[in-house]
PDB file of C-alpha atoms in Angstrom:
ATOM      1  CA  MET A 143     191.084 103.307 -12.153  1.00  0.00           C
ATOM      2  CA  SER A 144     193.016 103.170 -15.354  1.00  0.00           C
ATOM      3  CA  ARG A 145     193.397 100.369 -18.652  1.00  0.00           C
ATOM      4  CA  THR A 146     195.667  98.309 -17.111  1.00  0.00           C
ATOM      5  CA  ASP A 147     193.161  98.143 -13.921  1.00  0.00           C
ATOM      6  CA  ARG A 148     190.519  96.890 -15.277  1.00  0.00           C
ATOM      7  CA  ILE A 149     189.139  93.419 -15.098  1.00  0.00           C
ATOM      8  CA  GLY A 150     188.872  91.409 -17.903  1.00  0.00           C
ATOM      9  CA  PRO A 151     185.032  89.724 -18.428  1.00  0.00           C
ATOM     10  CA  GLY A 152     185.021  85.559 -17.628  1.00  0.00           C
ATOM     11  CA  ALA A 153     187.545  87.471 -15.575  1.00  0.00           C
ATOM     12  CA  GLU A 154     184.215  86.050 -11.537  1.00  0.00           C
ATOM     13  CA  SER A 155     183.660  83.252 -13.422  1.00  0.00           C
ATOM     14  CA  GLY A 156     185.639  80.573 -11.554  1.00  0.00           C
ATOM     15  CA  GLN A 157     187.121  78.981 -14.368  1.00  0.00           C
ATOM     16  CA  GLY A 158     191.091  78.362 -14.782  1.00  0.00           C
ATOM     17  CA  VAL A 159     193.244  79.783 -11.899  1.00  0.00           C
ATOM     18  CA  ARG A 160     193.271  83.229 -11.121  1.00  0.00           C
ATOM     19  CA  VAL A 161     197.136  83.658  -9.576  1.00  0.00           C
ATOM     20  CA  LEU A 162     198.740  87.562  -9.208  1.00  0.00           C
ATOM     21  CA  ILE A 163     201.975  88.702  -8.839  1.00  0.00           C
ATOM     22  CA  THR A 164     202.779  90.725  -6.745  1.00  0.00           C
ATOM     23  CA  GLY A 165     205.805  93.090  -5.839  1.00  0.00           C
ATOM     24  CA  GLY A 166     208.545  96.105  -8.140  1.00  0.00           C
ATOM     25  CA  GLY A 167     210.265  98.820  -7.617  1.00  0.00           C
ATOM     26  CA  THR A 168     213.514  96.822  -9.166  1.00  0.00           C
ATOM     27  CA  GLY A 169     214.254  94.943 -11.701  1.00  0.00           C
ATOM     28  CA  GLY A 170     215.682  92.297  -9.504  1.00  0.00           C
ATOM     29  CA  HIS A 171     212.049  92.194  -7.813  1.00  0.00           C
ATOM     30  CA  ILE A 172     209.633  91.941 -10.410  1.00  0.00           C
ATOM     31  CA  TYR A 173     212.086  89.414 -13.342  1.00  0.00           C
ATOM     32  CA  PRO A 174     211.713  87.007 -10.628  1.00  0.00           C
ATOM     33  CA  GLY A 175     208.076  86.916 -10.964  1.00  0.00           C
ATOM     34  CA  LEU A 176     207.775  86.792 -14.363  1.00  0.00           C
ATOM     35  CA  ALA A 177     210.233  83.956 -14.362  1.00  0.00           C
ATOM     36  CA  VAL A 178     206.759  82.338 -12.525  1.00  0.00           C
ATOM     37  CA  ALA A 179     204.771  83.148 -14.887  1.00  0.00           C
ATOM     38  CA  GLU A 180     206.207  81.909 -17.397  1.00  0.00           C
ATOM     39  CA  ALA A 181     206.715  78.866 -15.573  1.00  0.00           C
ATOM     40  CA  VAL A 182     203.008  78.580 -14.418  1.00  0.00           C
ATOM     41  CA  ALA A 183     201.367  79.445 -17.899  1.00  0.00           C
ATOM     42  CA  GLU A 184     203.513  75.596 -19.218  1.00  0.00           C
ATOM     43  CA  LEU A 185     202.553  73.795 -16.019  1.00  0.00           C
ATOM     44  CA  VAL A 186     198.219  75.257 -16.069  1.00  0.00           C
ATOM     45  CA  PRO A 187     197.889  76.094 -20.079  1.00  0.00           C
ATOM     46  CA  GLY A 188     195.342  79.298 -19.599  1.00  0.00           C
ATOM     47  CA  ALA A 189     195.886  79.904 -16.421  1.00  0.00           C
ATOM     48  CA  ASP A 190     195.042  84.213 -15.512  1.00  0.00           C
ATOM     49  CA  ILE A 191     198.251  85.426 -14.186  1.00  0.00           C
ATOM     50  CA  ARG A 192     197.948  88.903 -13.260  1.00  0.00           C
ATOM     51  CA  PHE A 193     200.946  91.536 -11.382  1.00  0.00           C
ATOM     52  CA  ALA A 194     200.839  94.191  -9.044  1.00  0.00           C
ATOM     53  CA  GLY A 195     202.901  97.290  -8.323  1.00  0.00           C
ATOM     54  CA  THR A 196     203.135 100.782  -8.022  1.00  0.00           C
ATOM     55  CA  ALA A 197     202.964 103.036 -11.613  1.00  0.00           C
ATOM     56  CA  ALA A 198     205.867 104.914 -10.296  1.00  0.00           C
ATOM     57  CA  GLY A 199     208.106 101.405 -10.659  1.00  0.00           C
ATOM     58  CA  LEU A 200     209.901  99.182 -13.182  1.00  0.00           C
ATOM     59  CA  GLU A 201     206.449  97.288 -13.399  1.00  0.00           C
ATOM     60  CA  ALA A 202     205.022  99.784 -15.039  1.00  0.00           C
ATOM     61  CA  ARG A 203     206.726  99.209 -17.998  1.00  0.00           C
ATOM     62  CA  LEU A 204     207.674  95.445 -18.086  1.00  0.00           C
ATOM     63  CA  VAL A 205     204.913  93.570 -17.018  1.00  0.00           C
ATOM     64  CA  PRO A 206     203.118  94.865 -20.125  1.00  0.00           C
ATOM     65  CA  GLU A 207     205.470  94.021 -22.486  1.00  0.00           C
ATOM     66  CA  ALA A 208     206.157  90.637 -21.396  1.00  0.00           C
ATOM     67  CA  GLY A 209     202.391  90.333 -21.894  1.00  0.00           C
ATOM     68  CA  TYR A 210     200.789  89.814 -18.111  1.00  0.00           C
ATOM     69  CA  ARG A 211     197.858  92.468 -16.354  1.00  0.00           C
ATOM     70  CA  LEU A 212     199.737  95.050 -13.470  1.00  0.00           C
ATOM     71  CA  PHE A 213     196.829  96.337 -11.429  1.00  0.00           C
ATOM     72  CA  THR A 214     198.425  99.372 -10.307  1.00  0.00           C
ATOM     73  CA  LEU A 215     197.979 100.434  -6.228  1.00  0.00           C
ATOM     74  CA  PRO A 216     199.310 103.095  -4.312  1.00  0.00           C
ATOM     75  CA  ALA A 217     202.564 102.064  -2.237  1.00  0.00           C
ATOM     76  CA  SER A 218     206.213 103.706  -1.317  1.00  0.00           C
ATOM     77  CA  GLY A 219     209.300 102.849   0.847  1.00  0.00           C
ATOM     78  CA  PHE A 220     210.002 103.856   3.908  1.00  0.00           C
ATOM     79  CA  ARG A 221     213.380 102.302   5.195  1.00  0.00           C
ATOM     80  CA  GLY A 222     215.662 105.106   6.302  1.00  0.00           C
ATOM     81  CA  LEU A 223     214.068 107.636   5.062  1.00  0.00           C
ATOM     82  CA  GLY A 224     212.866 111.577   7.174  1.00  0.00           C
ATOM     83  CA  PHE A 225     209.291 111.639   9.283  1.00  0.00           C
ATOM     84  CA  LEU A 226     206.958 113.272   5.398  1.00  0.00           C
ATOM     85  CA  ALA A 227     208.177 110.399   3.083  1.00  0.00           C
ATOM     86  CA  ARG A 228     207.000 107.564   7.033  1.00  0.00           C
ATOM     87  CA  LEU A 229     203.519 109.389   6.985  1.00  0.00           C
ATOM     88  CA  ALA A 230     203.418 108.968   2.981  1.00  0.00           C
ATOM     89  CA  PHE A 231     203.873 105.979   3.746  1.00  0.00           C
ATOM     90  CA  ALA A 232     201.466 105.361   6.538  1.00  0.00           C
ATOM     91  CA  ALA A 233     198.054 106.523   3.880  1.00  0.00           C
ATOM     92  CA  ASN A 234     199.765 104.984   0.581  1.00  0.00           C
ATOM     93  CA  ALA A 235     199.605 101.688   2.904  1.00  0.00           C
ATOM     94  CA  GLY A 236     196.247 102.378   3.518  1.00  0.00           C
ATOM     95  CA  ALA A 237     195.167 103.283   0.631  1.00  0.00           C
ATOM     96  CA  GLY A 238     196.595 100.582  -1.064  1.00  0.00           C
ATOM     97  CA  ILE A 239     195.512  98.017   1.386  1.00  0.00           C
ATOM     98  CA  LEU A 240     191.805  99.386  -0.090  1.00  0.00           C
ATOM     99  CA  ARG A 241     192.312  98.808  -3.153  1.00  0.00           C
ATOM    100  CA  ALA A 242     193.268  96.575  -3.011  1.00  0.00           C
ATOM    101  CA  LEU A 243     190.495  94.484  -0.954  1.00  0.00           C
ATOM    102  CA  SER A 244     188.376  95.446  -4.148  1.00  0.00           C
ATOM    103  CA  LEU A 245     190.181  93.650  -6.701  1.00  0.00           C
ATOM    104  CA  LEU A 246     190.690  90.800  -4.408  1.00  0.00           C
ATOM    105  CA  VAL A 247     187.382  90.187  -3.917  1.00  0.00           C
ATOM    106  CA  ARG A 248     185.947  90.963  -7.218  1.00  0.00           C
ATOM    107  CA  TRP A 249     188.929  88.908  -8.971  1.00  0.00           C
ATOM    108  CA  ARG A 250     189.060  86.258  -5.686  1.00  0.00           C
ATOM    109  CA  PRO A 251     192.532  85.012  -6.693  1.00  0.00           C
ATOM    110  CA  HIS A 252     193.996  81.108  -6.192  1.00  0.00           C
ATOM    111  CA  ILE A 253     197.513  82.345  -4.649  1.00  0.00           C
ATOM    112  CA  VAL A 254     199.127  85.681  -4.015  1.00  0.00           C
ATOM    113  CA  LEU A 255     203.138  85.503  -4.449  1.00  0.00           C
ATOM    114  CA  GLY A 256     205.195  88.342  -3.610  1.00  0.00           C
ATOM    115  CA  THR A 257     208.245  88.906  -4.751  1.00  0.00           C
ATOM    116  CA  GLY A 258     209.466  91.436  -2.226  1.00  0.00           C
ATOM    117  CA  GLY A 259     210.164  95.705  -2.232  1.00  0.00           C
ATOM    118  CA  TYR A 260     207.039  97.900  -0.995  1.00  0.00           C
ATOM    119  CA  ALA A 261     205.467  97.782  -4.029  1.00  0.00           C
ATOM    120  CA  SER A 262     204.389  93.650  -2.903  1.00  0.00           C
ATOM    121  CA  LEU A 263     203.402  94.749   0.881  1.00  0.00           C
ATOM    122  CA  PRO A 264     199.266  95.929  -0.227  1.00  0.00           C
ATOM    123  CA  ALA A 265     198.354  93.353  -2.085  1.00  0.00           C
ATOM    124  CA  LEU A 266     199.166  90.631   0.713  1.00  0.00           C
ATOM    125  CA  ALA A 267     197.848  92.528   3.377  1.00  0.00           C
ATOM    126  CA  ALA A 268     194.970  92.140   1.703  1.00  0.00           C
ATOM    127  CA  ALA A 269     195.369  88.572   0.760  1.00  0.00           C
ATOM    128  CA  VAL A 270     196.022  87.894   4.216  1.00  0.00           C
ATOM    129  CA  LEU A 271     192.593  89.326   5.454  1.00  0.00           C
ATOM    130  CA  LEU A 272     190.865  87.473   2.780  1.00  0.00           C
ATOM    131  CA  ARG A 273     192.414  83.879   4.442  1.00  0.00           C
ATOM    132  CA  ILE A 274     193.617  83.761   0.825  1.00  0.00           C
ATOM    133  CA  PRO A 275     196.756  81.161   0.213  1.00  0.00           C
ATOM    134  CA  CYS A 276     199.948  83.821  -0.054  1.00  0.00           C
ATOM    135  CA  ALA A 277     203.874  82.739  -0.412  1.00  0.00           C
ATOM    136  CA  LEU A 278     207.508  84.611  -1.170  1.00  0.00           C
ATOM    137  CA  GLN A 279     209.714  84.373  -3.001  1.00  0.00           C
ATOM    138  CA  GLU A 280     212.894  85.881  -1.556  1.00  0.00           C
ATOM    139  CA  GLN A 281     215.902  86.421  -3.616  1.00  0.00           C
ATOM    140  CA  ASN A 282     218.621  87.421  -1.138  1.00  0.00           C
ATOM    141  CA  SER A 283     220.059  85.866   1.678  1.00  0.00           C
ATOM    142  CA  VAL A 284     218.968  89.197   3.728  1.00  0.00           C
ATOM    143  CA  PRO A 285     215.372  89.533   3.297  1.00  0.00           C
ATOM    144  CA  GLY A 286     213.396  93.254   2.774  1.00  0.00           C
ATOM    145  CA  SER A 287     211.799  94.678   5.557  1.00  0.00           C
ATOM    146  CA  THR A 288     208.598  93.599   3.727  1.00  0.00           C
ATOM    147  CA  ASN A 289     209.099  89.876   3.725  1.00  0.00           C
ATOM    148  CA  ARG A 290     210.245  90.338   6.687  1.00  0.00           C
ATOM    149  CA  LEU A 291     207.196  92.122   8.158  1.00  0.00           C
ATOM    150  CA  LEU A 292     204.769  89.778   6.338  1.00  0.00           C
ATOM    151  CA  GLY A 293     206.860  86.368   6.335  1.00  0.00           C
ATOM    152  CA  ARG A 294     205.118  85.010   9.751  1.00  0.00           C
ATOM    153  CA  MET A 295     201.976  85.451   6.949  1.00  0.00           C
ATOM    154  CA  MET A 296     203.119  82.758   4.063  1.00  0.00           C
ATOM    155  CA  ARG A 297     202.581  79.740   3.978  1.00  0.00           C
ATOM    156  CA  ARG A 298     205.423  79.000   2.411  1.00  0.00           C
ATOM    157  CA  ILE A 299     208.685  80.792   1.216  1.00  0.00           C
ATOM    158  CA  TYR A 300     211.197  79.869  -1.360  1.00  0.00           C
ATOM    159  CA  LEU A 301     214.591  80.100  -0.306  1.00  0.00           C
ATOM    160  CA  GLY A 302     217.101  82.414  -3.585  1.00  0.00           C
ATOM    161  CA  PHE A 303     219.878  81.555  -0.791  1.00  0.00           C
ATOM    162  CA  ALA A 304     219.489  79.055   2.085  1.00  0.00           C
ATOM    163  CA  ALA A 305     221.358  81.472   4.518  1.00  0.00           C
ATOM    164  CA  ALA A 306     217.662  83.745   4.048  1.00  0.00           C
ATOM    165  CA  GLU A 307     216.265  80.592   6.542  1.00  0.00           C
ATOM    166  CA  ARG A 308     216.946  82.060   9.846  1.00  0.00           C
ATOM    167  CA  TYR A 309     214.529  85.475   9.039  1.00  0.00           C
ATOM    168  CA  PHE A 310     211.489  82.853   8.686  1.00  0.00           C
ATOM    169  CA  PRO A 311     209.068  81.350  10.954  1.00  0.00           C
ATOM    170  CA  PRO A 312     211.164  77.515  10.826  1.00  0.00           C
ATOM    171  CA  GLY A 313     208.929  75.050   8.794  1.00  0.00           C
ATOM    172  CA  ARG A 314     208.165  77.142   5.977  1.00  0.00           C
ATOM    173  CA  CYS A 315     211.161  77.625   4.199  1.00  0.00           C
ATOM    174  CA  CYS A 316     211.872  75.953   0.806  1.00  0.00           C
ATOM    175  CA  HIS A 317     215.448  76.007  -0.862  1.00  0.00           C
ATOM    176  CA  THR A 318     215.210  76.773  -4.627  1.00  0.00           C
ATOM    177  CA  GLY A 319     217.480  78.794  -5.773  1.00  0.00           C
ATOM    178  CA  ASN A 320     216.193  81.978  -8.060  1.00  0.00           C
ATOM    179  CA  PRO A 321     214.287  81.625 -10.680  1.00  0.00           C
ATOM    180  CA  VAL A 322     215.438  82.788 -14.446  1.00  0.00           C
ATOM    181  CA  ARG A 323     213.599  83.519 -17.152  1.00  0.00           C
ATOM    182  CA  ARG A 324     213.184  81.382 -20.763  1.00  0.00           C
ATOM    183  CA  SER A 325     214.225  84.047 -22.568  1.00  0.00           C
ATOM    184  CA  VAL A 326     217.285  84.922 -20.860  1.00  0.00           C
ATOM    185  CA  VAL A 327     218.933  80.926 -21.070  1.00  0.00           C
ATOM    186  CA  ALA A 328     218.002  81.061 -23.959  1.00  0.00           C
ATOM    187  CA  ALA A 329     219.880  83.484 -25.529  1.00  0.00           C
ATOM    188  CA  PHE A 330     223.233  81.829 -23.479  1.00  0.00           C
ATOM    189  CA  ALA A 331     222.461  78.154 -24.332  1.00  0.00           C
ATOM    190  CA  ALA A 332     222.878  80.097 -27.808  1.00  0.00           C
ATOM    191  CA  GLY A 333     225.388  82.354 -26.748  1.00  0.00           C
ATOM    192  CA  ALA A 334     227.352  78.530 -26.493  1.00  0.00           C
ATOM    193  CA  ASP A 335     227.794  77.254 -30.199  1.00  0.00           C
ATOM    194  CA  GLU A 336     229.155  81.141 -31.401  1.00  0.00           C
ATOM    195  CA  THR A 337     232.441  80.719 -32.594  1.00  0.00           C
ATOM    196  CA  PRO A 338     234.895  83.695 -32.958  1.00  0.00           C
ATOM    197  CA  GLY A 339     236.143  85.473 -35.140  1.00  0.00           C
ATOM    198  CA  PRO A 340     239.722  85.675 -35.846  1.00  0.00           C
ATOM    199  CA  LEU A 341     240.122  89.490 -34.292  1.00  0.00           C
ATOM    200  CA  PRO A 342     237.648  88.702 -31.102  1.00  0.00           C
ATOM    201  CA  VAL A 343     237.527  92.611 -29.504  1.00  0.00           C
ATOM    202  CA  ARG A 344     237.159  92.451 -25.181  1.00  0.00           C
ATOM    203  CA  ARG A 345     233.917  92.314 -24.685  1.00  0.00           C
ATOM    204  CA  ILE A 346     233.253  94.732 -20.853  1.00  0.00           C
ATOM    205  CA  LEU A 347     230.109  94.673 -19.466  1.00  0.00           C
ATOM    206  CA  ILE A 348     229.663  96.823 -16.103  1.00  0.00           C
ATOM    207  CA  PHE A 349     226.130  97.992 -14.283  1.00  0.00           C
ATOM    208  CA  GLY A 350     225.169  98.172 -11.104  1.00  0.00           C
ATOM    209  CA  GLY A 351     221.750  96.985 -11.048  1.00  0.00           C
ATOM    210  CA  SER A 352     218.412  98.732 -12.826  1.00  0.00           C
ATOM    211  CA  ARG A 353     218.709 101.737 -12.195  1.00  0.00           C
ATOM    212  CA  GLY A 354     222.690 101.759 -11.948  1.00  0.00           C
ATOM    213  CA  ALA A 355     225.613 101.700  -8.441  1.00  0.00           C
ATOM    214  CA  LYS A 356     226.933 105.832  -8.019  1.00  0.00           C
ATOM    215  CA  THR A 357     230.436 104.266  -6.722  1.00  0.00           C
ATOM    216  CA  LEU A 358     230.173 102.106 -10.013  1.00  0.00           C
ATOM    217  CA  ASN A 359     229.772 105.378 -11.840  1.00  0.00           C
ATOM    218  CA  GLN A 360     232.321 108.006 -10.604  1.00  0.00           C
ATOM    219  CA  ALA A 361     234.927 104.977 -11.044  1.00  0.00           C
ATOM    220  CA  VAL A 362     233.826 104.504 -15.397  1.00  0.00           C
ATOM    221  CA  MET A 363     234.675 108.495 -15.349  1.00  0.00           C
ATOM    222  CA  ALA A 364     238.173 107.789 -13.734  1.00  0.00           C
ATOM    223  CA  ALA A 365     239.224 105.687 -15.761  1.00  0.00           C
ATOM    224  CA  ALA A 366     237.578 106.550 -19.325  1.00  0.00           C
ATOM    225  CA  ALA A 367     240.041 108.396 -20.296  1.00  0.00           C
ATOM    226  CA  GLY A 368     242.155 105.221 -19.765  1.00  0.00           C
ATOM    227  CA  TRP A 369     239.621 102.954 -21.334  1.00  0.00           C
ATOM    228  CA  ALA A 370     239.438 104.945 -24.131  1.00  0.00           C
ATOM    229  CA  ARG A 371     242.828 104.751 -25.427  1.00  0.00           C
ATOM    230  CA  ARG A 372     242.363 100.837 -25.104  1.00  0.00           C
ATOM    231  CA  SER A 373     242.424  99.229 -28.711  1.00  0.00           C
ATOM    232  CA  GLY A 374     240.148  95.008 -28.862  1.00  0.00           C
ATOM    233  CA  TRP A 375     238.419  96.482 -25.679  1.00  0.00           C
ATOM    234  CA  ALA A 376     234.732  97.428 -25.677  1.00  0.00           C
ATOM    235  CA  PHE A 377     232.670  98.814 -22.660  1.00  0.00           C
ATOM    236  CA  GLN A 378     229.409  98.878 -22.020  1.00  0.00           C
ATOM    237  CA  VAL A 379     228.196 100.474 -18.928  1.00  0.00           C
ATOM    238  CA  GLN A 380     224.643 100.555 -18.288  1.00  0.00           C
ATOM    239  CA  THR A 381     224.077 104.430 -14.915  1.00  0.00           C
ATOM    240  CA  GLY A 382     220.855 104.257 -14.490  1.00  0.00           C
ATOM    241  CA  ASP A 383     219.066 108.442 -15.313  1.00  0.00           C
ATOM    242  CA  ASP A 384     220.821 110.538 -12.646  1.00  0.00           C
ATOM    243  CA  ASP A 385     223.873 109.956 -13.381  1.00  0.00           C
ATOM    244  CA  LEU A 386     223.528 109.619 -17.281  1.00  0.00           C
ATOM    245  CA  ALA A 387     224.679 112.709 -18.299  1.00  0.00           C
ATOM    246  CA  ARG A 388     227.730 113.058 -16.617  1.00  0.00           C
ATOM    247  CA  VAL A 389     229.056 109.871 -16.883  1.00  0.00           C
ATOM    248  CA  ARG A 390     228.703 109.880 -21.300  1.00  0.00           C
ATOM    249  CA  SER A 391     230.476 113.906 -20.756  1.00  0.00           C
ATOM    250  CA  ALA A 392     233.457 112.076 -19.155  1.00  0.00           C
ATOM    251  CA  CYS A 393     233.262 109.514 -21.599  1.00  0.00           C
ATOM    252  CA  GLY A 394     233.359 111.784 -23.912  1.00  0.00           C
ATOM    253  CA  GLN A 395     233.685 110.649 -28.176  1.00  0.00           C
ATOM    254  CA  ALA A 396     235.537 107.973 -27.106  1.00  0.00           C
ATOM    255  CA  GLY A 397     234.557 105.345 -29.713  1.00  0.00           C
ATOM    256  CA  ASN A 398     234.359 101.989 -27.484  1.00  0.00           C
ATOM    257  CA  ILE A 399     232.721 102.437 -24.714  1.00  0.00           C
ATOM    258  CA  GLU A 400     229.069 102.883 -24.523  1.00  0.00           C
ATOM    259  CA  VAL A 401     226.617 104.429 -21.932  1.00  0.00           C
ATOM    260  CA  VAL A 402     223.294 103.397 -21.357  1.00  0.00           C
ATOM    261  CA  PRO A 403     220.398 103.956 -18.571  1.00  0.00           C
ATOM    262  CA  TYR A 404     218.973 100.467 -19.170  1.00  0.00           C
ATOM    263  CA  ILE A 405     220.074  97.437 -20.784  1.00  0.00           C
ATOM    264  CA  ARG A 406     216.569  95.675 -21.602  1.00  0.00           C
ATOM    265  CA  ASP A 407     218.170  92.610 -23.764  1.00  0.00           C
ATOM    266  CA  MET A 408     220.414  92.019 -20.519  1.00  0.00           C
ATOM    267  CA  ALA A 409     220.791  88.265 -21.758  1.00  0.00           C
ATOM    268  CA  THR A 410     222.220  89.542 -25.095  1.00  0.00           C
ATOM    269  CA  ALA A 411     225.066  91.482 -23.236  1.00  0.00           C
ATOM    270  CA  LEU A 412     226.406  89.004 -20.944  1.00  0.00           C
ATOM    271  CA  ARG A 413     226.460  86.216 -23.115  1.00  0.00           C
ATOM    272  CA  ARG A 414     228.712  88.783 -25.897  1.00  0.00           C
ATOM    273  CA  ALA A 415     230.604  90.075 -22.402  1.00  0.00           C
ATOM    274  CA  ASP A 416     234.312  88.377 -21.706  1.00  0.00           C
ATOM    275  CA  LEU A 417     234.052  89.956 -17.992  1.00  0.00           C
ATOM    276  CA  VAL A 418     231.730  91.394 -16.206  1.00  0.00           C
ATOM    277  CA  VAL A 419     231.566  94.682 -13.212  1.00  0.00           C
ATOM    278  CA  CYS A 420     229.213  95.103 -10.821  1.00  0.00           C
ATOM    279  CA  ARG A 421     227.163  94.572  -7.734  1.00  0.00           C
ATOM    280  CA  ALA A 422     226.322  91.531  -5.972  1.00  0.00           C
ATOM    281  CA  GLY A 423     222.392  91.437  -6.942  1.00  0.00           C
ATOM    282  CA  ALA A 424     220.522  88.403  -5.944  1.00  0.00           C
ATOM    283  CA  MET A 425     219.323  88.178  -9.953  1.00  0.00           C
ATOM    284  CA  THR A 426     222.337  89.451 -11.319  1.00  0.00           C
ATOM    285  CA  LEU A 427     224.216  86.600 -10.201  1.00  0.00           C
ATOM    286  CA  ALA A 428     222.130  84.067 -11.142  1.00  0.00           C
ATOM    287  CA  GLU A 429     222.148  84.991 -13.976  1.00  0.00           C
ATOM    288  CA  ILE A 430     225.997  85.623 -14.503  1.00  0.00           C
ATOM    289  CA  GLN A 431     225.865  81.771 -13.566  1.00  0.00           C
ATOM    290  CA  CYS A 432     223.368  81.199 -15.595  1.00  0.00           C
ATOM    291  CA  ALA A 433     225.755  82.502 -17.980  1.00  0.00           C
ATOM    292  CA  GLY A 434     228.892  81.059 -17.560  1.00  0.00           C
ATOM    293  CA  LYS A 435     230.567  84.817 -17.385  1.00  0.00           C
ATOM    294  CA  PRO A 436     233.586  85.484 -14.451  1.00  0.00           C
ATOM    295  CA  ALA A 437     232.477  88.448 -12.766  1.00  0.00           C
ATOM    296  CA  VAL A 438     233.864  90.993 -10.472  1.00  0.00           C
ATOM    297  CA  LEU A 439     232.072  91.794  -7.919  1.00  0.00           C
ATOM    298  CA  VAL A 440     231.448  95.044  -6.334  1.00  0.00           C
TER     299      VAL A 440
END
């Protein structure tokens, strides 16, 4: 068991509210969980809020950076994968559920909230077996495989889009919209007071989600030579890790094109942008709406 998995002293005493949030793989599943954690901490000061996910997903970095403890559980995807990957899914699911059962028996949270992705499966399944109250936060209009599978066993499903209600049992859904982190909202509010300079640079922000998007990266490479000649324009491109070297090579020494694998402070990037070009991810849409920015959605 890793250091982040150890249960702190006094956790078994029953003092305070204990909440486990599980999900991950991509930022779209992690950021809503972090936003909920912030809201719970404000509503219930002193609440013990922890996360469960995988050691390989973005949650392994983002959750500890936000100051929360992360329990790592074996898990892997299966949708659209081959026979060997499906065998790995079955093995990881079994091992993950067993490990989650051990965790939940010792710590016994009052509620488990799943935010989606295969990373949420072990903890939610274990919580159902132990009859711990469970809920889902579904960001998308079409739920993913894990949420659809487990939705029938949840007490409540909180929806980012009302259209997702048809995938879940009647009477359990509540349309709340998607939660956005307070730091993101605060950054946008601060930007509203900024006064542009006499010769503002037009800033274009381009990204394809937390892991990048190959089609957008290819479009950037094709357009880079033309962008480099545009004075008064600045482009910030998030590529993900896989295409980073190729996109940087295509952009060459262009001083007005910044190419990065991942934007940690997306709130500031959105606040500074005059136009956003991106995929239409559920949490991306929520943050763009908070920022009040025009966007071209792919």
